[in-house]
CSV table of C-alpha atoms in Angstrom, one decimal:
chain,number,residue,atom,x,y,z
A,1,MET,CA,139.2,149.3,97.6
A,2,CYS,CA,140.2,146.1,99.2
A,3,VAL,CA,142.7,144.0,100.7
A,4,LEU,CA,142.4,140.2,101.6
A,5,ALA,CA,142.8,140.3,105.0
A,6,SER,CA,144.8,136.6,106.6
A,7,GLY,CA,141.1,135.1,107.3
A,8,GLY,CA,140.4,135.2,104.2
A,9,VAL,CA,137.5,137.3,103.5
A,10,HIS,CA,137.8,141.2,101.3
A,11,VAL,CA,137.8,144.5,103.9
A,12,ALA,CA,137.6,147.5,103.2
A,13,GLN,CA,141.2,149.2,102.7
A,14,ALA,CA,142.5,151.9,105.7
A,15,ALA,CA,142.9,155.3,104.9
A,16,PRO,CA,146.5,156.0,106.1
A,17,ALA,CA,145.2,157.2,109.2
A,18,LYS,CA,144.2,155.5,112.5
A,19,PRO,CA,141.0,154.8,113.7
A,20,VAL,CA,139.1,157.6,115.4
A,21,LEU,CA,136.5,155.9,118.0
A,22,ASN,CA,133.7,157.7,119.9
A,23,LEU,CA,130.5,156.6,121.7
A,24,ARG,CA,127.1,158.0,119.8
A,25,ALA,CA,123.6,158.2,120.7
A,26,ALA,CA,121.1,157.3,118.2
A,27,THR,CA,118.7,159.3,120.1
A,28,SER,CA,118.5,161.7,123.0
A,29,GLN,CA,115.1,160.0,124.1
A,30,VAL,CA,114.4,156.0,124.1
A,31,VAL,CA,110.6,154.3,124.6
A,32,LEU,CA,111.6,150.8,126.7
A,33,GLU,CA,108.5,148.4,126.4
A,34,LYS,CA,108.0,145.6,128.5
A,35,SER,CA,104.8,143.0,128.8
A,36,ASP,CA,102.2,143.3,130.5
A,37,GLU,CA,102.8,139.4,131.8
A,38,ASP,CA,107.0,140.6,132.8
A,39,PRO,CA,108.0,143.6,134.5
A,40,SER,CA,111.7,143.4,132.9
A,41,VAL,CA,112.5,145.6,130.4
A,42,ASN,CA,116.7,145.4,128.5
A,43,LEU,CA,118.0,148.1,128.9
A,44,ASP,CA,119.2,149.1,124.5
A,45,LEU,CA,119.5,152.7,125.0
A,46,GLY,CA,120.9,152.8,121.6
A,47,VAL,CA,124.0,153.8,122.1
A,48,TYR,CA,126.6,152.9,119.8
A,49,LEU,CA,130.4,152.6,119.2
A,50,GLY,CA,131.7,154.3,116.2
A,51,ALA,CA,134.7,154.7,114.1
A,52,ARG,CA,135.9,157.3,111.8
A,53,ASN,CA,138.7,157.6,109.4
A,54,ALA,CA,140.0,154.2,109.2
A,55,PRO,CA,138.4,150.9,110.7
A,56,PHE,CA,138.6,149.4,114.0
A,57,GLU,CA,140.0,145.8,113.9
A,58,VAL,CA,141.0,143.3,116.6
A,59,ARG,CA,142.1,139.8,116.6
A,60,VAL,CA,141.7,137.7,119.3
A,61,LYS,CA,143.8,134.2,119.7
A,62,ARG,CA,145.1,131.7,121.9
A,63,ALA,CA,148.0,129.7,120.5
A,64,SER,CA,146.1,126.5,122.5
A,65,TYR,CA,144.1,125.5,125.2
A,66,ARG,CA,146.8,125.7,127.8
A,67,HIS,CA,147.6,129.5,126.4
A,68,PRO,CA,146.3,132.6,127.4
A,69,VAL,CA,144.0,134.5,125.2
A,70,VAL,CA,145.7,137.6,123.8
A,71,ALA,CA,144.3,140.4,122.1
A,72,HIS,CA,146.0,142.9,119.1
A,73,GLN,CA,144.9,145.9,117.2
A,74,VAL,CA,145.4,145.8,114.1
A,75,VAL,CA,146.9,149.4,112.8
A,76,ARG,CA,147.2,149.4,109.2
A,77,GLN,CA,148.9,152.9,108.3
A,78,GLY,CA,151.0,154.1,105.8
A,79,GLY,CA,150.7,150.6,103.9
A,80,LYS,CA,152.2,149.1,107.2
A,81,THR,CA,150.2,146.8,109.6
A,82,THR,CA,150.9,146.8,112.8
A,83,LEU,CA,149.8,144.8,115.7
A,84,LYS,CA,149.4,146.1,119.3
A,85,PRO,CA,149.0,144.4,122.3
A,86,LEU,CA,145.8,145.4,124.4
A,87,PRO,CA,146.2,146.1,128.4
A,88,LYS,CA,146.0,142.6,130.0
A,89,GLY,CA,142.3,142.0,131.5
A,90,LEU,CA,140.6,143.8,129.1
A,91,VAL,CA,139.9,141.0,127.2
A,92,LYS,CA,139.7,138.1,129.2
A,93,ASP,CA,137.5,135.2,126.6
A,94,PHE,CA,135.9,135.8,123.3
A,95,SER,CA,132.6,137.4,123.8
A,96,GLY,CA,134.0,140.5,123.7
A,97,PHE,CA,135.9,143.6,126.1
A,98,SER,CA,135.7,143.0,129.6
A,99,GLY,CA,134.3,145.9,131.5
A,100,PHE,CA,134.1,148.2,128.7
A,101,LEU,CA,130.6,150.5,129.5
A,102,ARG,CA,129.1,152.3,132.6
A,103,VAL,CA,125.3,152.5,132.5
A,104,THR,CA,123.1,153.9,135.3
A,105,LEU,CA,119.3,154.7,135.9
A,106,THR,CA,118.2,157.2,137.9
A,107,ASP,CA,114.2,157.6,138.0
A,108,ALA,CA,112.3,160.8,138.1
A,109,LYS,CA,113.1,161.9,141.5
A,110,GLY,CA,116.8,161.2,141.5
A,111,LYS,CA,117.7,158.0,142.9
A,112,LYS,CA,119.8,155.4,141.0
A,113,VAL,CA,118.0,152.6,140.2
A,114,VAL,CA,120.8,150.8,137.7
A,115,ASP,CA,124.5,151.4,138.1
A,116,ARG,CA,126.5,148.9,136.4
A,117,VAL,CA,129.9,147.9,134.1
A,118,GLN,CA,128.9,146.1,131.2
A,119,ASP,CA,130.9,143.8,128.8
A,120,VAL,CA,130.5,144.6,125.3
A,121,CYS,CA,131.1,142.7,122.1
A,122,PRO,CA,133.2,145.5,120.0
A,123,THR,CA,131.6,144.0,116.7
A,124,GLN,CA,128.2,143.4,116.9
A,125,SER,CA,124.5,144.4,115.1
A,126,PRO,CA,126.5,146.5,113.2
A,127,ALA,CA,125.4,150.1,111.4
A,128,ARG,CA,126.0,152.5,108.5
A,129,ALA,CA,126.9,156.4,110.6
A,130,GLU,CA,128.1,158.1,107.7
A,131,ALA,CA,126.7,158.9,104.2
A,132,GLY,CA,130.4,158.1,103.0
A,133,ALA,CA,131.4,155.3,104.7
A,134,PRO,CA,131.6,151.5,102.8
A,135,PRO,CA,128.8,150.4,101.9
A,136,THR,CA,129.1,147.2,103.2
A,137,SER,CA,131.0,145.9,106.5
A,138,ALA,CA,132.8,142.3,106.0
A,139,TYR,CA,133.1,142.2,109.6
A,140,PRO,CA,130.9,139.1,111.7
A,141,VAL,CA,127.9,140.3,113.4
A,142,SER,CA,128.9,138.7,116.9
A,143,CYS,CA,131.2,137.7,119.5
A,144,SER,CA,131.6,133.9,120.4
A,145,ASP,CA,131.0,132.5,124.0
A,146,ASN,CA,131.4,129.0,123.0
A,147,PRO,CA,134.5,127.9,125.4
A,148,TRP,CA,136.6,126.1,122.7
A,149,THR,CA,137.4,128.9,120.1
A,150,LEU,CA,140.2,129.4,119.1
A,151,GLY,CA,140.7,133.0,116.9
A,152,SER,CA,137.7,135.8,116.5
A,153,VAL,CA,138.2,139.1,115.0
A,154,TRP,CA,135.8,141.8,115.5
A,155,GLY,CA,135.7,144.8,113.5
A,156,VAL,CA,134.0,148.3,113.0
A,157,GLN,CA,133.4,149.3,109.2
A,158,ARG,CA,135.2,153.0,108.9
A,159,GLY,CA,132.4,155.2,109.1
A,160,TRP,CA,130.4,152.2,110.7
A,161,ALA,CA,129.0,152.1,114.5
A,162,THR,CA,128.1,148.8,116.5
A,163,SER,CA,125.7,148.8,119.5
A,164,VAL,CA,127.3,148.7,123.1
A,165,THR,CA,124.2,148.4,124.7
A,166,SER,CA,121.9,145.5,123.3
A,167,TYR,CA,121.3,142.9,125.9
A,168,GLY,CA,124.7,140.4,127.2
A,169,LYS,CA,125.5,138.3,129.6
A,170,THR,CA,126.6,141.3,132.0
A,171,ALA,CA,123.3,143.3,130.9
A,172,PRO,CA,120.6,141.5,131.8
A,173,PRO,CA,117.2,142.8,132.2
A,174,VAL,CA,115.6,145.1,135.1
A,175,LYS,CA,112.7,145.9,136.4
A,176,LEU,CA,111.5,148.5,136.3
A,177,ALA,CA,108.6,150.9,137.0
A,178,ASP,CA,106.9,152.5,134.4
A,179,GLY,CA,107.4,156.0,134.5
A,180,LYS,CA,110.3,158.1,133.4
A,181,TYR,CA,114.3,157.6,133.7
A,182,THR,CA,117.5,159.2,132.8
A,183,ALA,CA,120.4,157.0,131.4
A,184,THR,CA,124.3,157.7,131.7
A,185,VAL,CA,126.6,155.8,129.2
A,186,GLY,CA,129.9,156.3,129.2
A,187,VAL,CA,133.0,154.0,128.3
A,188,THR,CA,135.8,153.0,131.3
A,189,PRO,CA,138.9,154.7,132.0
A,190,ALA,CA,140.8,151.7,131.2
A,191,PHE,CA,139.0,151.3,127.9
A,192,GLN,CA,139.3,155.1,127.4
A,193,LYS,CA,143.3,155.3,128.0
A,194,ALA,CA,144.0,151.9,125.9
A,195,LEU,CA,141.6,152.8,122.7
A,196,GLY,CA,141.7,156.9,123.0
A,197,ILE,CA,138.4,156.9,123.1
A,198,PRO,CA,136.9,160.3,124.6
A,199,GLY,CA,135.2,160.4,128.2
A,200,ALA,CA,132.7,162.2,128.3
A,201,ALA,CA,129.8,159.5,128.7
A,202,LYS,CA,125.8,160.6,126.7
A,203,LYS,CA,122.9,161.5,128.6
A,204,ILE,CA,119.2,159.6,127.4
A,205,ALA,CA,116.0,160.7,128.3
A,206,VAL,CA,114.3,157.4,128.9
A,207,THR,CA,110.3,156.3,129.0
A,208,VAL,CA,109.0,153.3,130.5
A,209,LYS,CA,105.9,152.1,129.3
A,210,THR,CA,103.7,148.6,130.0
A,211,VAL,CA,102.0,147.5,126.5
A,212,LYS,CA,99.5,143.9,126.4
A,213,ASP,CA,101.7,140.6,124.4
A,214,HIS,CA,99.4,139.7,122.2
A,215,GLY,CA,101.8,137.3,121.1
A,216,ARG,CA,104.4,136.9,118.2
A,217,LYS,CA,103.9,136.2,114.1
A,218,ARG,CA,107.1,133.2,113.5
A,219,SER,CA,108.1,133.9,109.9
A,220,ALA,CA,107.8,130.9,107.4
A,221,ALA,CA,111.7,128.7,107.6
A,222,SER,CA,114.1,129.6,104.4
A,223,ALA,CA,116.4,127.3,103.4
A,224,LEU,CA,119.2,127.4,101.8
A,225,LYS,CA,118.5,125.7,98.0
A,226,ALA,CA,120.8,123.1,96.5
A,227,GLY,CA,120.9,123.2,92.8
A,228,PRO,CA,120.0,120.8,90.5
A,229,ARG,CA,120.9,117.4,90.5
A,230,PRO,CA,123.9,115.6,89.9
A,231,ALA,CA,124.3,113.4,87.0
A,232,GLY,CA,126.0,109.9,88.8
A,233,LYS,CA,128.0,109.5,91.7
A,234,GLY,CA,130.9,112.2,90.7
A,235,GLN,CA,134.1,111.9,91.6
A,236,VAL,CA,136.2,113.2,93.8
A,237,PRO,CA,139.0,116.2,92.6
A,238,LYS,CA,142.1,117.1,93.5
A,239,GLY,CA,142.6,120.5,95.5
A,240,PRO,CA,141.0,121.8,98.7
A,241,LYS,CA,138.7,120.6,101.0
A,242,PRO,CA,137.2,120.7,104.8
A,243,ASP,CA,139.1,120.0,106.9
A,244,LEU,CA,136.6,118.6,110.3
A,245,ARG,CA,137.2,118.7,113.7
A,246,SER,CA,135.4,117.9,117.2
A,247,LEU,CA,136.3,120.0,120.1
A,248,PRO,CA,136.0,118.3,123.4
A,249,ALA,CA,132.8,118.0,125.2
A,250,TRP,CA,131.5,120.3,128.0
A,251,GLY,CA,127.6,121.5,129.5
A,252,ILE,CA,128.5,118.2,131.4
A,253,GLU,CA,125.5,117.3,133.8
A,254,ILE,CA,123.8,114.8,135.3
A,255,ASN,CA,119.8,114.3,134.9
A,256,HIS,CA,117.5,111.5,134.9
A,257,GLY,CA,115.2,111.7,131.4
A,258,GLU,CA,113.2,114.4,132.1
A,259,ASP,CA,111.6,114.7,128.4
A,260,PRO,CA,108.4,116.8,128.6
A,261,HIS,CA,107.4,115.5,125.7
A,262,ALA,CA,107.5,111.8,126.5
A,263,ALA,CA,104.7,109.9,128.1
A,264,ALA,CA,106.0,108.9,131.1
A,265,PRO,CA,110.0,109.7,131.6
A,266,PRO,CA,112.2,107.3,132.9
A,267,LYS,CA,113.5,107.2,136.5
A,268,ARG,CA,117.4,106.6,135.3
A,269,ASP,CA,120.2,108.6,135.6
A,270,TYR,CA,121.8,110.0,132.3
A,271,LEU,CA,124.9,112.0,131.7
A,272,ALA,CA,124.5,114.7,129.0
A,273,PHE,CA,127.0,117.0,127.3
A,274,SER,CA,126.9,119.5,124.5
A,275,ALA,CA,129.9,118.2,121.1
A,276,ASN,CA,131.1,120.6,118.2
A,277,VAL,CA,132.0,119.9,115.1
A,278,TRP,CA,134.0,122.8,113.4
A,279,ASN,CA,135.7,123.7,109.8
A,280,ALA,CA,139.4,124.7,109.9
A,281,GLY,CA,139.3,124.5,105.6
A,282,PRO,CA,140.9,126.2,103.7
A,283,SER,CA,137.0,124.8,102.0
A,284,THR,CA,133.4,124.9,102.9
A,285,LEU,CA,131.8,121.8,103.4
A,286,VAL,CA,128.8,121.5,101.3
A,287,VAL,CA,126.4,119.1,101.0
A,288,ASP,CA,123.3,118.9,98.6
A,289,GLY,CA,120.4,116.6,99.5
A,290,PHE,CA,118.1,115.5,97.0
A,291,ARG,CA,114.1,113.7,96.9
A,292,VAL,CA,114.1,110.1,96.5
A,293,LYS,CA,110.7,109.6,98.3
A,294,GLN,CA,109.0,110.8,101.2
A,295,GLY,CA,111.3,111.2,103.6
A,296,LEU,CA,114.4,110.6,102.6
A,297,MET,CA,117.0,112.1,100.0
A,298,ASP,CA,120.1,111.4,98.4
A,299,ALA,CA,122.8,113.3,99.7
A,300,TYR,CA,126.3,114.8,97.5
A,301,GLN,CA,129.8,116.7,99.1
A,302,TYR,CA,130.4,119.4,96.7
A,303,PHE,CA,134.0,120.5,96.0
A,304,PHE,CA,135.4,124.0,95.4
A,305,ASP,CA,138.8,125.6,93.8
A,306,GLY,CA,140.8,128.1,95.4
A,307,LYS,CA,138.6,130.7,93.8
A,308,GLY,CA,135.0,129.6,94.9
A,309,LYS,CA,134.0,128.2,91.7
A,310,GLN,CA,132.8,124.0,91.5
A,311,VAL,CA,134.3,121.4,90.6
A,312,GLY,CA,133.6,118.4,91.8
A,313,TYR,CA,131.2,116.1,93.2
A,314,VAL,CA,130.4,113.0,95.4
A,315,LYS,CA,127.3,111.5,96.6
A,316,THR,CA,128.0,110.4,99.9
A,317,GLY,CA,125.1,108.7,101.7
A,318,SER,CA,121.3,110.3,102.5
A,319,MET,CA,119.4,112.6,104.3
A,320,GLU,CA,116.4,111.7,106.1
A,321,TRP,CA,113.9,114.2,107.7
A,322,ASP,CA,113.2,113.9,111.2
A,323,PRO,CA,109.3,114.2,111.9
A,324,ARG,CA,110.3,114.6,116.2
A,325,HIS,CA,109.2,117.6,118.7
A,326,GLY,CA,111.8,119.9,118.2
A,327,HIS,CA,113.2,119.2,114.8
A,328,MET,CA,110.7,118.4,111.6
A,329,HIS,CA,113.9,119.5,109.4
A,330,TRP,CA,116.2,116.8,107.5
A,331,HIS,CA,119.0,115.6,108.7
A,332,PHE,CA,122.5,114.3,107.1
A,333,LYS,CA,123.7,110.8,108.5
A,334,ASP,CA,127.1,110.0,109.3
A,335,PHE,CA,128.2,113.6,109.9
A,336,ALA,CA,129.5,112.5,114.2
A,337,SER,CA,129.2,109.7,116.2
A,338,TYR,CA,129.4,110.2,120.3
A,339,ARG,CA,130.7,107.4,122.5
A,340,LEU,CA,131.5,106.4,125.7
A,341,LEU,CA,134.7,105.1,127.0
A,342,ARG,CA,135.8,103.0,129.7
A,343,ALA,CA,139.6,104.4,130.9
A,344,ASP,CA,141.0,101.8,129.3
A,345,GLY,CA,140.1,102.8,125.5
A,346,LYS,CA,136.6,100.6,125.9
A,347,GLU,CA,133.6,101.4,124.6
A,348,VAL,CA,130.4,101.1,127.5
A,349,VAL,CA,127.3,103.4,125.5
A,350,ARG,CA,127.0,104.8,122.3
A,351,SER,CA,124.8,108.1,121.7
A,352,GLN,CA,121.8,107.3,119.5
A,353,LYS,CA,122.0,110.2,117.9
A,354,GLU,CA,123.1,109.0,114.2
A,355,ALA,CA,122.2,112.1,111.9
A,356,PHE,CA,122.6,115.9,112.1
A,357,CYS,CA,121.6,119.4,110.3
A,358,LEU,CA,124.1,121.0,109.4
A,359,ALA,CA,124.6,124.8,110.6
A,360,ASN,CA,127.0,127.5,111.6
A,361,THR,CA,125.7,127.8,115.4
A,362,ASP,CA,128.9,129.2,116.3
A,363,ALA,CA,132.5,130.9,115.6
A,364,ILE,CA,135.5,128.8,116.6
A,365,ASP,CA,138.3,130.5,114.6
A,366,GLN,CA,137.9,133.6,112.3
A,367,THR,CA,141.4,133.6,111.9
A,368,VAL,CA,142.2,131.0,109.9
A,369,LYS,CA,142.2,130.5,106.5
A,370,ASN,CA,139.9,131.3,103.6
A,371,ALA,CA,137.7,132.1,107.2
A,372,ASN,CA,133.9,133.5,106.3
A,373,TRP,CA,133.0,136.2,109.2
A,374,LYS,CA,129.6,136.4,108.4
A,375,PRO,CA,128.0,132.8,107.6
A,376,GLY,CA,124.4,133.0,106.8
A,377,ASN,CA,122.8,129.8,108.2
A,378,THR,CA,123.2,130.3,112.1
A,379,ASP,CA,120.3,128.3,113.1
A,380,LEU,CA,118.3,125.2,112.5
A,381,GLU,CA,115.9,127.1,110.6
A,382,THR,CA,117.7,128.6,108.2
A,383,ALA,CA,119.6,125.3,107.4
A,384,CYS,CA,117.4,122.6,107.0
A,385,GLY,CA,114.1,122.7,104.7
A,386,ASP,CA,111.0,121.5,106.0
A,387,LEU,CA,108.9,118.3,104.9
A,388,SER,CA,108.0,120.0,101.1
A,389,SER,CA,111.4,120.7,100.4
A,390,LEU,CA,112.8,119.2,97.2
A,391,SER,CA,116.3,119.7,97.5
A,392,VAL,CA,118.1,121.0,100.6
A,393,ARG,CA,121.8,122.7,101.3
A,394,GLU,CA,123.5,122.2,104.1
A,395,VAL,CA,127.2,124.5,104.8
A,396,LEU,CA,129.5,124.7,107.5
A,397,ASP,CA,131.4,126.8,106.4
A,398,VAL,CA,135.4,127.7,107.2
A,399,GLY,CA,135.7,128.8,110.8
A,400,SER,CA,132.7,127.6,111.8
A,401,GLY,CA,131.3,124.3,113.9
A,402,ASP,CA,127.7,122.9,114.9
A,403,THR,CA,127.5,122.4,118.1
A,404,TYR,CA,124.7,120.0,119.7
A,405,GLU,CA,123.2,119.4,122.9
A,406,GLN,CA,122.3,116.1,124.2
A,407,HIS,CA,120.6,116.1,126.5
A,408,ARG,CA,117.5,113.7,125.8
A,409,PRO,CA,117.7,110.2,126.6
A,410,GLY,CA,118.7,108.0,123.7
A,411,GLN,CA,121.2,111.1,122.5
A,412,SER,CA,122.5,111.3,126.1
A,413,PHE,CA,123.9,108.5,127.8
A,414,ASP,CA,123.1,105.8,130.2
A,415,ILE,CA,124.7,105.9,133.0
A,416,THR,CA,121.9,103.7,135.6
A,417,THR,CA,123.8,100.5,135.9
A,418,LEU,CA,127.7,101.3,135.3
A,419,PRO,CA,130.4,101.9,138.5
A,420,ASN,CA,131.8,104.7,139.5
A,421,GLY,CA,135.2,105.5,138.5
A,422,VAL,CA,137.2,107.7,135.6
A,423,TYR,CA,135.4,107.1,131.5
A,424,HIS,CA,136.0,109.9,128.2
A,425,ILE,CA,133.2,111.3,126.4
A,426,GLN,CA,134.6,110.6,122.9
A,427,VAL,CA,133.3,112.8,120.1
A,428,ILE,CA,134.3,111.9,116.4
A,429,ALA,CA,134.0,114.0,113.4
A,430,ASN,CA,133.0,111.9,110.1
A,431,PRO,CA,133.2,108.7,111.8
A,432,ASP,CA,132.5,107.0,108.7
A,433,ARG,CA,134.6,108.4,106.9
A,434,ARG,CA,131.9,109.2,103.9
A,435,LEU,CA,133.1,113.1,103.4
A,436,HIS,CA,135.9,113.7,102.3
A,437,GLU,CA,138.9,116.0,104.1
A,438,SER,CA,142.2,117.3,103.2
A,439,THR,CA,142.7,115.0,106.9
A,440,THR,CA,141.6,113.1,109.5
A,441,LYS,CA,144.0,112.7,111.4
A,442,ASN,CA,141.4,115.8,114.1
A,443,ASN,CA,138.5,114.1,114.2
A,444,VAL,CA,138.3,112.8,117.3
A,445,SER,CA,138.6,114.5,121.0
A,446,LEU,CA,138.0,113.2,124.7
A,447,ARG,CA,137.0,114.6,127.9
A,448,LYS,CA,137.5,113.7,130.9
A,449,VAL,CA,134.6,113.1,133.7
A,450,VAL,CA,134.9,111.0,136.8
A,451,LEU,CA,131.7,109.0,138.0
A,452,GLY,CA,130.3,109.2,141.0
A,453,GLY,CA,127.2,108.8,144.0
A,454,LYS,CA,124.4,106.2,144.1
A,455,PRO,CA,122.0,105.4,141.5
A,456,GLY,CA,118.9,108.4,141.3
A,457,ALA,CA,121.7,111.0,143.5
A,458,ARG,CA,124.8,110.4,140.4
A,459,THR,CA,127.3,112.7,140.4
A,460,VAL,CA,130.3,114.1,138.1
A,461,LYS,CA,133.0,116.0,138.1
A,462,VAL,CA,134.9,117.3,134.9
A,463,PRO,CA,138.9,118.0,135.5
A,464,PRO,CA,139.9,121.3,133.5
A,465,VAL,CA,140.9,121.2,130.0
A,466,GLY,CA,144.2,123.3,130.1
A,467,LEU,CA,143.3,126.8,131.3
A,468,VAL,CA,140.0,126.3,129.8
A,469,ASN,CA,137.2,125.5,133.0
A,470,ALA,CA,134.3,124.7,131.3
A,471,PRO,CA,132.9,121.5,132.7
């Protein structure tokens, strides 16, 4: 039996009991292989956090960028749903539990070669752990490291488990010699107390060995397929529509146009940045492209009612084939625009980035209505087709955003001749209003930057936005 979660997806209904959490080791022995070209190995020890009796669910939210991140455990018991606040310090951002795991590694002589505390994403790499468990889990399969995330849902389905020793920012690869080791993995005391997890650690025999690296074969990209070409231009129906919102720019830095694929990189100063446009819903953005001729497709936006049934479409521009290195896929034109403004609001530079491959690269807010916790097209290889495609479907799901890094000349801003001073990076979603939305009042974001230095040695300072210090 299922109930509808506030995010708009179905989750298995909890039994009338609280979840019981424990560490589970998939095996008592693991073999970690390393390349003959790289002595480092990932300590993926096959240890999981399992949930029995009921699903384990956590909602993480901040009211705005001026408010701190807060986390609550969702407890469903006796027909009632309650939110149990987690102690401060256990969740600092949207990337997972802070300092959840203690991992040590000793060699055959008993010498400790690794001793570290690791953060854990409590929703990644889920696996069904019990035969009687529900056949599927609706929970997301990753945490967000986007600095502008507003809401996340983490969860372990009843009878399932999530990997806690996979690679992460606090669990980087380590250099180890070939040989035998013993790993000890345990939950730190703060989380034992807060979540009622037993303190017994798991011991795992580890063998590290070197294998020859012969390279890996790449699998062919598989794009989402569009339906048959619609007749006529169609019309825009009443009902739910997507809501595209731009986030403040981040990852802002100065470079000098070093493009390894250019014949002669220019000796100029560029302001590089990352930008994201996300869909706050309540409806998914679906754009289908249909082949017109070599390198060009007509683009149509599709509309759906509250039950997900297609109820209309309208022609909304075009898609073009981008043959450049690092692209090699179909781009939808007019999705976003990037501009550099003076302090008085006058535009001084515009990015030449004009077309986009839409993909759900980042989870921005999984708590909004109809949020899709497990979007399918999360990278460019699965989203935007190849040169032989007859049609292409590009999707931006509710709750997800599409991040683009503007680091190359033409995409980043040429500031070589600009005077020092205050500027704003402007990110505009749907700049020409070709896409139909529920509102366009939140399509523009500004990020203040202060340029300094001299030509060839320019500097940039980026003030925080509220509590978010993400330059």
